[in-house]
Short mmCIF file of C-alpha atoms in Angstrom, two decimals:
data_model
loop_
_atom_site.label_atom_id
_atom_site.label_comp_id
_atom_site.label_asym_id
_atom_site.label_seq_id
_atom_site.Cartn_x
_atom_site.Cartn_y
_atom_site.Cartn_z
CA MET T 684 0.01 36.45 -9.46
CA SER T 685 0.90 33.64 -7.12
CA GLY T 686 1.66 30.20 -8.50
CA HIS T 687 -0.28 27.10 -7.64
CA VAL T 688 0.00 23.32 -7.98
CA SER T 689 -2.93 20.98 -8.71
CA LEU T 690 -2.31 17.29 -8.12
CA VAL T 691 -4.77 15.89 -10.62
CA GLY T 692 -5.98 12.33 -11.04
CA ALA T 693 -6.31 11.52 -14.75
CA GLY T 694 -8.51 8.47 -14.14
CA PRO T 695 -8.13 5.26 -16.13
CA GLY T 696 -7.29 6.88 -19.49
CA ASP T 697 -10.52 7.92 -21.20
CA PRO T 698 -10.74 11.76 -21.41
CA ASP T 699 -14.52 11.48 -20.81
CA LEU T 700 -13.74 10.00 -17.39
CA LEU T 701 -11.81 13.05 -16.23
CA THR T 702 -13.63 15.20 -13.70
CA VAL T 703 -14.85 18.65 -14.68
CA ARG T 704 -12.30 20.14 -12.28
CA ALA T 705 -9.46 18.15 -13.88
CA VAL T 706 -10.41 19.39 -17.35
CA ARG T 707 -10.45 22.98 -16.09
CA ALA T 708 -7.08 22.62 -14.32
CA LEU T 709 -5.54 21.26 -17.52
CA ALA T 710 -7.03 24.05 -19.67
CA GLU T 711 -5.62 26.71 -17.32
CA ALA T 712 -2.21 25.09 -16.76
CA ASP T 713 1.10 26.71 -17.68
CA LEU T 714 3.07 23.54 -16.95
CA VAL T 715 2.02 19.87 -16.82
CA LEU T 716 4.28 17.25 -15.23
CA TYR T 717 2.78 13.90 -16.24
CA ASP T 718 3.28 10.22 -15.60
CA SER T 719 4.01 8.11 -18.66
CA LEU T 720 0.72 6.20 -18.53
CA VAL T 721 -1.38 9.29 -19.18
CA PRO T 722 -2.52 9.19 -22.84
CA LEU T 723 -1.92 11.98 -25.34
CA GLU T 724 -5.68 12.59 -25.69
CA ILE T 725 -5.70 13.81 -22.10
CA LEU T 726 -2.42 15.73 -22.29
CA SER T 727 -3.67 17.65 -25.31
CA LEU T 728 -6.40 19.21 -23.14
CA ALA T 729 -3.60 21.30 -21.61
CA SER T 730 -3.43 23.27 -24.82
CA ARG T 731 -1.42 26.25 -23.58
CA ALA T 732 0.92 24.38 -21.23
CA GLN T 733 4.47 23.18 -21.45
CA ARG T 734 4.30 19.43 -20.91
CA PHE T 735 7.01 17.24 -19.43
CA SER T 736 6.98 13.52 -18.78
CA VAL T 737 8.34 12.64 -15.39
CA GLY T 738 8.14 8.96 -16.17
CA LYS T 739 7.01 6.23 -13.77
CA ARG T 740 6.07 3.03 -15.41
CA ALA T 741 5.69 -0.31 -13.62
CA GLY T 742 7.44 1.13 -10.61
CA ARG T 743 10.42 2.54 -12.49
CA ALA T 744 10.75 6.28 -12.14
CA SER T 745 12.55 8.06 -14.94
CA VAL T 746 12.80 11.19 -12.82
CA ARG T 747 13.58 11.03 -9.11
CA GLN T 748 10.75 11.90 -6.74
CA GLU T 749 12.79 14.74 -5.20
CA THR T 750 13.33 16.19 -8.68
CA ILE T 751 9.56 16.18 -9.31
CA HIS T 752 9.08 18.06 -6.03
CA ALA T 753 11.75 20.61 -6.99
CA LEU T 754 10.26 21.16 -10.47
CA MET T 755 6.75 21.77 -9.05
CA ILE T 756 7.95 24.11 -6.34
CA ARG T 757 10.25 26.13 -8.62
CA ALA T 758 7.56 26.65 -11.27
CA ALA T 759 4.92 27.63 -8.70
CA ARG T 760 7.31 30.14 -7.12
CA ARG T 761 7.74 31.70 -10.57
CA GLY T 762 3.97 32.23 -10.64
CA LYS T 763 3.10 29.28 -12.88
CA ARG T 764 -0.08 27.25 -12.66
CA VAL T 765 1.28 23.71 -12.43
CA VAL T 766 -0.65 20.48 -12.94
CA ARG T 767 0.95 17.33 -11.60
CA LEU T 768 -0.98 14.76 -13.63
CA LYS T 769 -1.13 11.18 -12.41
CA GLY T 770 -2.83 8.10 -13.77
CA GLY T 771 -5.86 7.07 -11.71
CA ASP T 772 -6.10 8.86 -8.36
CA PRO T 773 -3.20 10.81 -6.81
CA PHE T 774 -3.74 9.20 -3.40
CA VAL T 775 -4.05 5.54 -4.48
CA PHE T 776 -0.50 4.24 -4.97
CA GLY T 777 0.33 7.54 -6.63
CA ARG T 778 2.83 9.09 -4.21
CA GLY T 779 0.50 12.08 -4.09
CA GLY T 780 0.86 12.20 -0.33
CA GLU T 781 4.60 12.72 -0.61
CA GLU T 782 4.08 15.52 -3.10
CA VAL T 783 1.52 17.22 -0.86
CA LEU T 784 3.96 17.07 2.07
CA ALA T 785 6.70 18.63 -0.09
CA LEU T 786 4.40 21.42 -1.30
CA ARG T 787 3.15 22.07 2.23
CA ALA T 788 6.72 22.26 3.58
CA ALA T 789 7.61 24.71 0.82
CA GLY T 790 4.54 26.85 1.51
CA VAL T 791 3.24 26.46 -2.06
CA PRO T 792 -0.56 26.75 -2.53
CA HIS T 793 -1.91 23.44 -3.78
CA GLU T 794 -5.01 21.31 -4.18
CA VAL T 795 -5.75 17.64 -4.82
CA VAL T 796 -8.26 16.77 -7.56
CA PRO T 797 -9.32 13.15 -7.02
CA GLY T 798 -9.56 10.91 -10.08
CA LEU T 799 -11.13 7.55 -10.82
CA THR T 800 -8.72 4.90 -9.61
CA SER T 801 -8.18 1.90 -11.87
CA ALA T 802 -8.82 -0.24 -8.81
CA LEU T 803 -12.54 0.51 -9.24
CA ALA T 804 -12.85 1.92 -12.76
CA ALA T 805 -11.16 -1.05 -14.43
CA PRO T 806 -13.63 -3.57 -12.99
CA ALA T 807 -16.57 -1.17 -13.56
CA LEU T 808 -15.69 -0.67 -17.23
CA ALA T 809 -15.47 -4.46 -17.57
CA GLY T 810 -18.97 -4.75 -16.06
CA ILE T 811 -17.81 -6.01 -12.66
CA PRO T 812 -19.28 -4.47 -9.49
CA VAL T 813 -16.77 -4.77 -6.64
CA THR T 814 -19.69 -5.11 -4.23
CA HIS T 815 -22.99 -6.86 -4.91
CA ARG T 816 -25.78 -7.72 -2.50
CA GLY T 817 -25.49 -11.31 -1.42
CA VAL T 818 -22.15 -11.79 -3.17
CA SER T 819 -19.63 -9.34 -1.67
CA SER T 820 -20.02 -6.50 0.82
CA ALA T 821 -16.40 -5.42 1.06
CA PHE T 822 -13.26 -5.08 -1.01
CA ALA T 823 -9.55 -4.90 -0.38
CA VAL T 824 -7.10 -3.16 -2.67
CA VAL T 825 -3.44 -4.15 -2.65
CA SER T 826 -0.41 -3.49 -4.81
CA GLY T 827 1.21 -6.56 -6.34
CA HIS T 828 4.50 -4.71 -6.43
CA ASP T 829 5.69 -5.78 -2.99
CA ALA T 830 4.79 -9.13 -1.41
CA SER T 831 5.54 -7.82 2.08
CA ALA T 832 2.63 -5.40 1.61
CA TRP T 833 -0.03 -7.71 0.11
CA GLN T 834 0.75 -10.88 2.06
CA PRO T 835 -0.34 -9.65 5.53
CA VAL T 836 -3.60 -8.28 4.11
CA LEU T 837 -4.51 -11.37 2.09
CA ALA T 838 -3.26 -13.83 4.72
CA GLY T 839 -6.04 -13.01 7.17
CA LEU T 840 -8.87 -12.59 4.70
CA PRO T 841 -11.31 -15.51 4.86
CA PRO T 842 -11.91 -16.89 1.34
CA GLY T 843 -14.58 -14.85 -0.39
CA ALA T 844 -15.09 -12.42 2.53
CA ALA T 845 -14.14 -9.50 0.30
CA THR T 846 -13.46 -8.85 -3.36
CA VAL T 847 -9.69 -8.58 -3.83
CA VAL T 848 -8.35 -6.00 -6.27
CA VAL T 849 -4.66 -6.08 -7.15
CA LEU T 850 -3.01 -3.14 -8.88
CA MET T 851 0.40 -3.53 -10.50
CA GLY T 852 -0.01 -7.28 -10.13
CA LEU T 853 0.73 -8.64 -13.59
CA ARG T 854 4.15 -9.95 -12.64
CA SER T 855 3.10 -11.34 -9.28
CA ARG T 856 -0.19 -12.90 -10.39
CA ALA T 857 1.07 -16.46 -10.08
CA ALA T 858 2.41 -15.80 -6.59
CA ILE T 859 -0.84 -14.16 -5.49
CA ALA T 860 -2.95 -16.98 -6.93
CA ALA T 861 -0.79 -19.61 -5.18
CA PHE T 862 -0.97 -17.68 -1.91
CA LEU T 863 -4.78 -17.48 -1.97
CA LEU T 864 -5.17 -21.14 -3.01
CA GLU T 865 -2.95 -22.19 -0.10
CA ARG T 866 -5.25 -20.27 2.24
CA GLY T 867 -8.34 -22.11 1.13
CA TRP T 868 -9.73 -19.98 -1.67
CA ALA T 869 -11.58 -22.22 -4.17
CA ARG T 870 -9.69 -23.07 -7.34
CA SER T 871 -12.80 -22.08 -9.28
CA THR T 872 -12.99 -18.58 -7.77
CA PRO T 873 -13.68 -16.28 -10.73
CA VAL T 874 -10.88 -13.88 -11.66
CA ALA T 875 -10.69 -11.05 -14.15
CA LEU T 876 -7.54 -9.43 -15.44
CA VAL T 877 -8.34 -6.07 -17.00
CA LEU T 878 -5.68 -4.58 -19.26
CA GLY T 879 -5.63 -1.05 -20.59
CA ALA T 880 -8.94 -0.08 -18.92
CA GLY T 881 -10.38 3.16 -20.24
CA THR T 882 -8.33 3.04 -23.44
CA SER T 883 -9.28 1.89 -26.92
CA ARG T 884 -7.11 -1.22 -26.39
CA ALA T 885 -8.94 -2.44 -23.28
CA ARG T 886 -9.09 -6.22 -22.89
CA THR T 887 -10.38 -8.41 -20.09
CA TRP T 888 -9.27 -11.97 -19.48
CA THR T 889 -11.58 -14.01 -17.28
CA GLY T 890 -10.89 -17.39 -15.80
CA SER T 891 -10.41 -19.16 -12.51
CA LEU T 892 -8.01 -18.41 -9.68
CA GLU T 893 -6.23 -21.65 -10.53
CA ALA T 894 -5.71 -20.44 -14.11
CA LEU T 895 -4.51 -16.95 -13.18
CA GLY T 896 -0.88 -17.94 -12.89
CA ARG T 897 -0.77 -20.53 -15.64
CA ASP T 898 1.16 -20.25 -18.85
CA ALA T 899 -1.94 -20.08 -21.02
CA LEU T 900 -2.58 -16.54 -19.89
CA ARG T 901 0.74 -15.36 -21.25
CA ASP T 902 -0.45 -15.73 -24.85
CA SER T 903 -3.34 -13.35 -24.23
CA LEU T 904 -1.06 -10.87 -22.55
CA ALA T 905 1.56 -11.07 -25.23
CA THR T 906 -0.70 -9.57 -27.87
CA GLY T 907 0.50 -6.02 -27.51
CA LEU T 908 -0.73 -5.43 -23.98
CA SER T 909 2.04 -6.86 -21.87
CA ASP T 910 3.19 -3.35 -21.03
CA ALA T 911 -0.28 -1.96 -20.23
CA PRO T 912 -1.30 -1.50 -16.60
CA GLY T 913 -3.28 -4.45 -15.36
CA THR T 914 -5.95 -4.71 -12.69
CA ILE T 915 -6.72 -8.13 -11.20
CA VAL T 916 -10.11 -8.76 -9.59
CA VAL T 917 -10.64 -11.92 -7.53
CA GLY T 918 -14.08 -12.90 -6.30
CA ASP T 919 -17.53 -14.14 -7.21
CA VAL T 920 -18.53 -10.66 -8.40
CA VAL T 921 -16.48 -11.35 -11.54
CA SER T 922 -19.14 -13.81 -12.68
CA LEU T 923 -21.68 -10.95 -12.84
CA ALA T 924 -19.96 -9.38 -15.86
CA ALA T 925 -21.78 -9.94 -19.13
CA SER T 926 -18.50 -11.06 -20.66
CA ALA T 927 -17.76 -13.66 -17.99
CA GLN T 928 -17.58 -17.00 -19.76
CA PRO T 929 -17.68 -20.49 -18.38
CA GLN T 930 -14.59 -21.47 -20.37
CA GLU T 931 -11.14 -20.61 -19.12
CA GLY T 932 -9.12 -17.83 -20.55
CA ALA T 933 -11.75 -15.99 -22.57
CA VAL T 934 -10.50 -12.56 -23.62
CA HIS T 935 -12.93 -9.78 -24.45
CA ALA T 936 -12.39 -6.39 -25.98
CA GLN T 937 -13.89 -3.42 -24.15
CA GLY T 938 -12.40 -0.69 -26.29
CA ARG T 939 -14.49 2.42 -26.08
CA MET A 835 -35.14 6.12 -31.55
CA SER A 836 -34.23 3.43 -29.09
CA GLY A 837 -34.14 4.20 -25.39
CA HIS A 838 -31.10 3.83 -23.22
CA VAL A 839 -30.18 3.77 -19.52
CA SER A 840 -27.00 5.26 -18.05
CA LEU A 841 -26.13 4.23 -14.51
CA VAL A 842 -24.20 7.30 -13.47
CA GLY A 843 -22.03 7.84 -10.41
CA ALA A 844 -22.56 11.37 -9.07
CA GLY A 845 -19.40 11.32 -6.97
CA PRO A 846 -19.23 12.83 -3.49
CA GLY A 847 -21.53 15.80 -4.14
CA ASP A 848 -19.50 18.58 -5.77
CA PRO A 849 -20.65 19.14 -9.39
CA ASP A 850 -17.01 19.82 -10.35
CA LEU A 851 -16.18 16.24 -9.35
CA LEU A 852 -18.59 14.74 -11.86
CA THR A 853 -16.96 13.13 -14.87
CA VAL A 854 -17.31 14.72 -18.29
CA ARG A 855 -19.38 11.71 -19.37
CA ALA A 856 -21.72 12.12 -16.38
CA VAL A 857 -22.32 15.79 -17.21
CA ARG A 858 -23.13 14.88 -20.80
CA ALA A 859 -25.48 12.06 -19.80
CA LEU A 860 -27.35 14.44 -17.49
CA ALA A 861 -27.60 17.16 -20.15
CA GLU A 862 -29.06 14.67 -22.66
CA ALA A 863 -31.39 12.89 -20.24
CA ASP A 864 -35.17 12.75 -20.61
CA LEU A 865 -35.64 11.16 -17.20
CA VAL A 866 -33.44 11.12 -14.09
CA LEU A 867 -34.09 8.67 -11.26
CA TYR A 868 -31.93 9.86 -8.37
CA ASP A 869 -30.96 8.81 -4.88
CA SER A 870 -31.79 11.27 -2.13
CA LEU A 871 -28.17 12.12 -1.33
CA VAL A 872 -27.54 13.69 -4.73
CA PRO A 873 -27.56 17.49 -4.30
CA LEU A 874 -29.77 19.87 -6.29
CA GLU A 875 -26.72 21.50 -7.90
CA ILE A 876 -26.05 18.23 -9.71
CA LEU A 877 -29.69 17.45 -10.52
CA SER A 878 -30.11 20.85 -12.15
CA LEU A 879 -27.56 19.85 -14.80
CA ALA A 880 -30.31 17.62 -16.21
CA SER A 881 -32.07 20.72 -17.45
CA ARG A 882 -34.50 19.10 -19.86
CA ALA A 883 -35.28 15.96 -17.85
CA GLN A 884 -38.11 14.88 -15.64
CA ARG A 885 -36.55 14.14 -12.27
CA PHE A 886 -37.79 11.67 -9.68
CA SER A 887 -36.32 10.80 -6.31
CA VAL A 888 -36.22 7.08 -5.72
CA GLY A 889 -35.04 7.62 -2.17
CA LYS A 890 -32.40 5.54 -0.38
CA ARG A 891 -30.98 7.14 2.66
CA ALA A 892 -29.00 5.35 5.36
CA GLY A 893 -30.17 2.04 3.96
CA ARG A 894 -33.87 2.90 3.84
CA ALA A 895 -35.30 2.75 0.35
CA SER A 896 -38.34 4.92 -0.28
CA VAL A 897 -38.99 3.06 -3.52
CA ARG A 898 -38.52 -0.69 -3.81
CA GLN A 899 -35.58 -1.88 -5.88
CA GLU A 900 -37.90 -3.80 -8.21
CA THR A 901 -39.91 -0.62 -8.79
CA ILE A 902 -36.73 1.24 -9.77
CA HIS A 903 -35.97 -1.52 -12.27
CA ALA A 904 -39.49 -1.34 -13.71
CA LEU A 905 -39.36 2.47 -14.03
CA MET A 906 -36.03 2.37 -15.88
CA ILE A 907 -37.08 -0.41 -18.22
CA ARG A 908 -40.48 1.10 -19.03
CA ALA A 909 -39.04 4.53 -19.82
CA ALA A 910 -36.25 3.10 -21.99
CA ARG A 911 -38.77 1.00 -23.93
CA ARG A 912 -40.68 4.20 -24.64
CA GLY A 913 -37.53 5.59 -26.24
CA LYS A 914 -36.41 7.75 -23.31
CA ARG A 915 -32.82 8.47 -22.39
CA VAL A 916 -32.77 7.54 -18.71
CA VAL A 917 -30.09 8.44 -16.15
CA ARG A 918 -30.08 6.40 -12.97
CA LEU A 919 -28.09 8.77 -10.76
CA LYS A 920 -26.40 7.41 -7.65
CA GLY A 921 -24.23 9.03 -5.02
CA GLY A 922 -20.58 8.03 -5.31
CA ASP A 923 -19.98 5.11 -7.66
CA PRO A 924 -22.76 2.82 -8.92
CA PHE A 925 -20.73 -0.32 -8.19
CA VAL A 926 -19.56 0.53 -4.65
CA PHE A 927 -22.43 -0.32 -2.31
CA GLY A 928 -24.78 1.22 -4.86
CA ARG A 929 -26.81 -1.79 -6.02
CA GLY A 930 -25.70 -0.89 -9.53
CA GLY A 931 -24.96 -4.53 -10.22
CA GLU A 932 -28.56 -5.49 -9.54
CA GLU A 933 -29.77 -2.77 -11.88
CA VAL A 934 -27.39 -3.88 -14.63
CA LEU A 935 -28.66 -7.46 -14.31
CA ALA A 936 -32.26 -6.25 -14.58
CA LEU A 937 -31.50 -4.13 -17.64
CA ARG A 938 -29.56 -6.95 -19.26
CA ALA A 939 -32.41 -9.41 -18.63
CA ALA A 940 -34.86 -6.94 -20.18
CA GLY A 941 -32.63 -6.40 -23.21
CA VAL A 942 -32.39 -2.65 -22.58
CA PRO A 943 -29.24 -0.90 -23.88
CA HIS A 944 -27.28 0.48 -20.95
CA GLU A 945 -23.91 1.75 -19.80
CA VAL A 946 -22.20 2.34 -16.46
CA VAL A 947 -20.48 5.67 -15.87
CA PRO A 948 -18.14 5.27 -12.89
CA GLY A 949 -18.08 8.05 -10.30
CA LEU A 950 -15.76 9.02 -7.47
CA THR A 951 -16.67 6.87 -4.49
CA SER A 952 -16.81 8.59 -1.11
CA ALA A 953 -14.61 5.77 0.16
CA LEU A 954 -11.67 7.48 -1.56
CA ALA A 955 -12.91 11.00 -2.35
CA ALA A 956 -13.90 11.77 1.25
CA PRO A 957 -10.41 11.07 2.63
CA ALA A 958 -8.77 12.77 -0.39
CA LEU A 959 -10.81 15.96 0.06
CA ALA A 960 -9.81 15.91 3.75
CA GLY A 961 -6.16 15.64 2.71
CA ILE A 962 -5.76 11.98 3.62
CA PRO A 963 -4.04 9.61 1.16
CA VAL A 964 -5.33 6.06 1.67
CA THR A 965 -1.89 4.77 0.68
CA HIS A 966 1.44 6.40 1.48
CA ARG A 967 4.93 5.01 1.02
CA GLY A 968 6.21 3.62 4.29
CA VAL A 969 2.87 4.09 6.05
CA SER A 970 0.23 2.04 4.22
CA SER A 971 0.37 0.05 0.99
CA ALA A 972 -3.17 -1.32 0.99
CA PHE A 973 -6.69 -0.42 1.98
CA ALA A 974 -9.90 -2.25 2.79
CA VAL A 975 -13.36 -0.80 2.29
CA VAL A 976 -16.29 -2.14 4.29
CA SER A 977 -19.85 -1.08 4.95
CA GLY A 978 -20.71 -0.43 8.58
CA HIS A 979 -24.30 -1.32 7.83
CA ASP A 980 -24.00 -5.02 8.56
CA ALA A 981 -21.59 -6.46 11.16
CA SER A 982 -21.66 -9.88 9.51
CA ALA A 983 -20.02 -8.27 6.48
CA TRP A 984 -17.31 -6.14 8.12
CA GLN A 985 -16.36 -8.47 10.98
CA PRO A 986 -14.78 -11.26 8.88
CA VAL A 987 -12.75 -8.72 6.89
CA LEU A 988 -11.49 -6.75 9.89
CA ALA A 989 -11.00 -9.84 12.08
CA GLY A 990 -8.06 -11.13 10.06
CA LEU A 991 -6.41 -7.82 9.28
CA PRO A 992 -3.19 -7.37 11.28
CA PRO A 993 -3.23 -3.98 13.04
CA GLY A 994 -2.04 -1.29 10.65
CA ALA A 995 -1.54 -3.68 7.68
CA ALA A 996 -4.04 -1.68 5.63
CA THR A 997 -5.94 1.57 5.88
CA VAL A 998 -9.55 0.76 6.82
CA VAL A 999 -12.34 2.79 5.24
CA VAL A 1000 -15.87 2.37 6.56
CA LEU A 1001 -18.84 3.65 4.60
CA MET A 1002 -22.26 3.98 6.25
CA GLY A 1003 -20.51 3.48 9.58
CA LEU A 1004 -21.73 6.39 11.72
CA ARG A 1005 -24.05 4.24 13.78
CA SER A 1006 -21.66 1.34 14.16
CA ARG A 1007 -18.51 3.37 14.86
CA ALA A 1008 -18.36 2.39 18.52
CA ALA A 1009 -18.73 -1.30 17.66
CA ILE A 1010 -16.07 -1.09 14.96
CA ALA A 1011 -13.65 0.75 17.25
CA ALA A 1012 -14.17 -1.81 20.02
CA PHE A 1013 -13.70 -4.68 17.57
CA LEU A 1014 -10.39 -3.33 16.29
CA LEU A 1015 -9.11 -2.49 19.78
CA GLU A 1016 -9.87 -6.06 20.91
CA ARG A 1017 -7.79 -7.33 18.00
CA GLY A 1018 -4.72 -5.38 19.01
CA TRP A 1019 -5.01 -2.12 17.13
CA ALA A 1020 -3.35 0.67 19.13
CA ARG A 1021 -5.70 2.96 21.06
CA SER A 1022 -3.81 5.90 19.57
CA THR A 1023 -4.39 4.81 15.94
CA PRO A 1024 -5.42 8.00 14.12
CA VAL A 1025 -9.01 8.10 12.87
CA ALA A 1026 -10.87 10.59 10.71
CA LEU A 1027 -14.61 10.85 10.35
CA VAL A 1028 -15.49 12.84 7.24
CA LEU A 1029 -19.03 14.18 7.04
CA GLY A 1030 -20.67 15.68 3.98
CA ALA A 1031 -17.54 15.32 1.82
CA GLY A 1032 -17.74 17.27 -1.42
CA THR A 1033 -20.45 19.57 -0.13
CA SER A 1034 -20.25 23.07 1.31
CA ARG A 1035 -21.00 21.60 4.75
CA ALA A 1036 -18.03 19.22 4.80
CA ARG A 1037 -16.50 18.62 8.23
CA THR A 1038 -13.79 16.26 9.41
CA TRP A 1039 -13.40 15.04 12.96
CA THR A 1040 -10.00 13.60 13.79
CA GLY A 1041 -9.04 11.73 16.92
CA SER A 1042 -7.89 8.34 18.12
CA LEU A 1043 -9.45 4.94 17.60
CA GLU A 1044 -10.20 4.90 21.32
CA ALA A 1045 -12.14 8.17 21.01
CA LEU A 1046 -14.10 7.16 17.91
CA GLY A 1047 -16.93 5.56 19.83
CA ARG A 1048 -16.98 7.92 22.81
CA ASP A 1049 -19.77 10.27 23.68
CA ALA A 1050 -17.72 13.39 22.98
CA LEU A 1051 -18.01 12.80 19.27
CA ARG A 1052 -21.78 13.06 19.41
CA ASP A 1053 -21.64 16.80 20.06
CA SER A 1054 -19.68 17.36 16.86
CA LEU A 1055 -22.04 15.21 14.89
CA ALA A 1056 -25.13 16.82 16.33
CA THR A 1057 -24.39 20.17 14.73
CA GLY A 1058 -26.54 19.68 11.69
CA LEU A 1059 -24.57 16.84 10.14
CA SER A 1060 -25.92 13.80 11.92
CA ASP A 1061 -27.90 12.87 8.82
CA ALA A 1062 -25.05 13.42 6.35
CA PRO A 1063 -23.20 10.42 4.95
CA GLY A 1064 -20.07 9.71 6.92
CA THR A 1065 -16.81 8.09 5.90
CA ILE A 1066 -14.52 6.71 8.61
CA VAL A 1067 -10.81 6.28 7.91
CA VAL A 1068 -8.67 4.29 10.33
CA GLY A 1069 -4.89 4.23 10.04
CA ASP A 1070 -1.66 6.16 10.34
CA VAL A 1071 -2.29 7.88 7.00
CA VAL A 1072 -4.82 10.08 8.81
CA SER A 1073 -1.94 11.86 10.55
CA LEU A 1074 -0.68 13.08 7.15
CA ALA A 1075 -3.64 15.45 6.73
CA ALA A 1076 -2.77 19.10 7.30
CA SER A 1077 -5.79 19.34 9.60
CA ALA A 1078 -4.79 16.38 11.77
CA GLN A 1079 -4.36 17.70 15.28
CA PRO A 1080 -2.66 16.18 18.28
CA GLN A 1081 -5.66 16.95 20.48
CA GLU A 1082 -8.67 14.66 20.46
CA GLY A 1083 -11.85 15.53 18.72
CA ALA A 1084 -10.72 18.46 16.58
CA VAL A 1085 -13.30 19.29 13.91
CA HIS A 1086 -12.31 21.08 10.72
CA ALA A 1087 -14.38 22.60 7.98
CA GLN A 1088 -13.51 21.59 4.42
CA GLY A 1089 -16.41 23.31 2.69
CA ARG A 1090 -15.51 24.12 -0.85
#
């Protein structure tokens, strides 16, 4: 039997938000190489597999990318069914493209199983539609990890022309808020910061763009979620969420 | 027993790309109100439900939005479990936000079940990562339906600063290509046009931005897919797909 690699998106964290194909790939897997943000509830669906964490948390890889490639290729060549399990979607800031190129170059059969990206699932689970008739007809998704990547995109965006979603933006939220305010975005633009979307610890802070970078937010984040992945949503669509409050800094639980 | 409405994203069309929660909601449904792009394979999972098409195809609604709201609310008040089934994701150009507001105003218990949006699943299934280290670290999603919505977003985007994904853009592809070329995007920028993603009829055309609006493309589209939903991807990430060809206008089948 020939080996095979599935690059599987685990979605935002809730096992019920896996795709049917992802569940099947996990059930059939001999080996699962997983990112550290994937919860145990999802890993345990790979009941007959060996499971290894290959790290990756807030941009820090515990295992080098080339090592991940080598592990996948070696196991597949030994006839194993390998699942490379990634938080969210493999092709949205997931380095899935690099892994596909490595598998293709090695001649290893592979497939990509898309997953729900936190860029959309985190706002959705917090009740925020990224588009809404008469409010926003477009959205832009950037990573907060590297200013040289988000600045050119946000620099040319007229205030309010699109909903802005920032992944991995917890640390750069003050810089992003200042950048948008300098470019004419209203101080009162509604913002949501969704932490731990799809997990039982999910929390959403809502407030204004002006408040996004302020110290007050730190207290909310400090309560056990400072290490959770955060999704920032900037735009008037935020005010459509049932939990959106007129007062600054309201934090709501959305644990499932 | 109290009624309930689930706004469910059906994903790109493949039943295996439904979420576990979507499958369960369909299996338990008494009534399914579905958009016309949802395939029969998915509808048949709602084995005990009454099923009604509420239309919507290429922006034309066969049933008025207010009527959809009234149907959902009436059935839920009669104790029914209602699934409002939408192609892709309910909150990405799906008017899901309007339906949530109507349900909230009526005091009807409801939930949103995110689905895979074609904006990301169509490129993924064609082998195209919307982000890729060193190639693109951001993406913008617009609807081609209304130039007043996509023009402000694309006008300020420096060429190549983000992958551009256009939903509902088949008819406006020439206008979008011309607009980007005028703003300095290279004529050779790789473009993919994915038709019928997630279905057995899936096809991807790849070519250059210059070729996107040309007549040649029409022949490819005319072969039975002109009415399928199309997703346009503009950016260097397109060249990472295994099917990307140096020659213009290559069309590849990706039927599952």
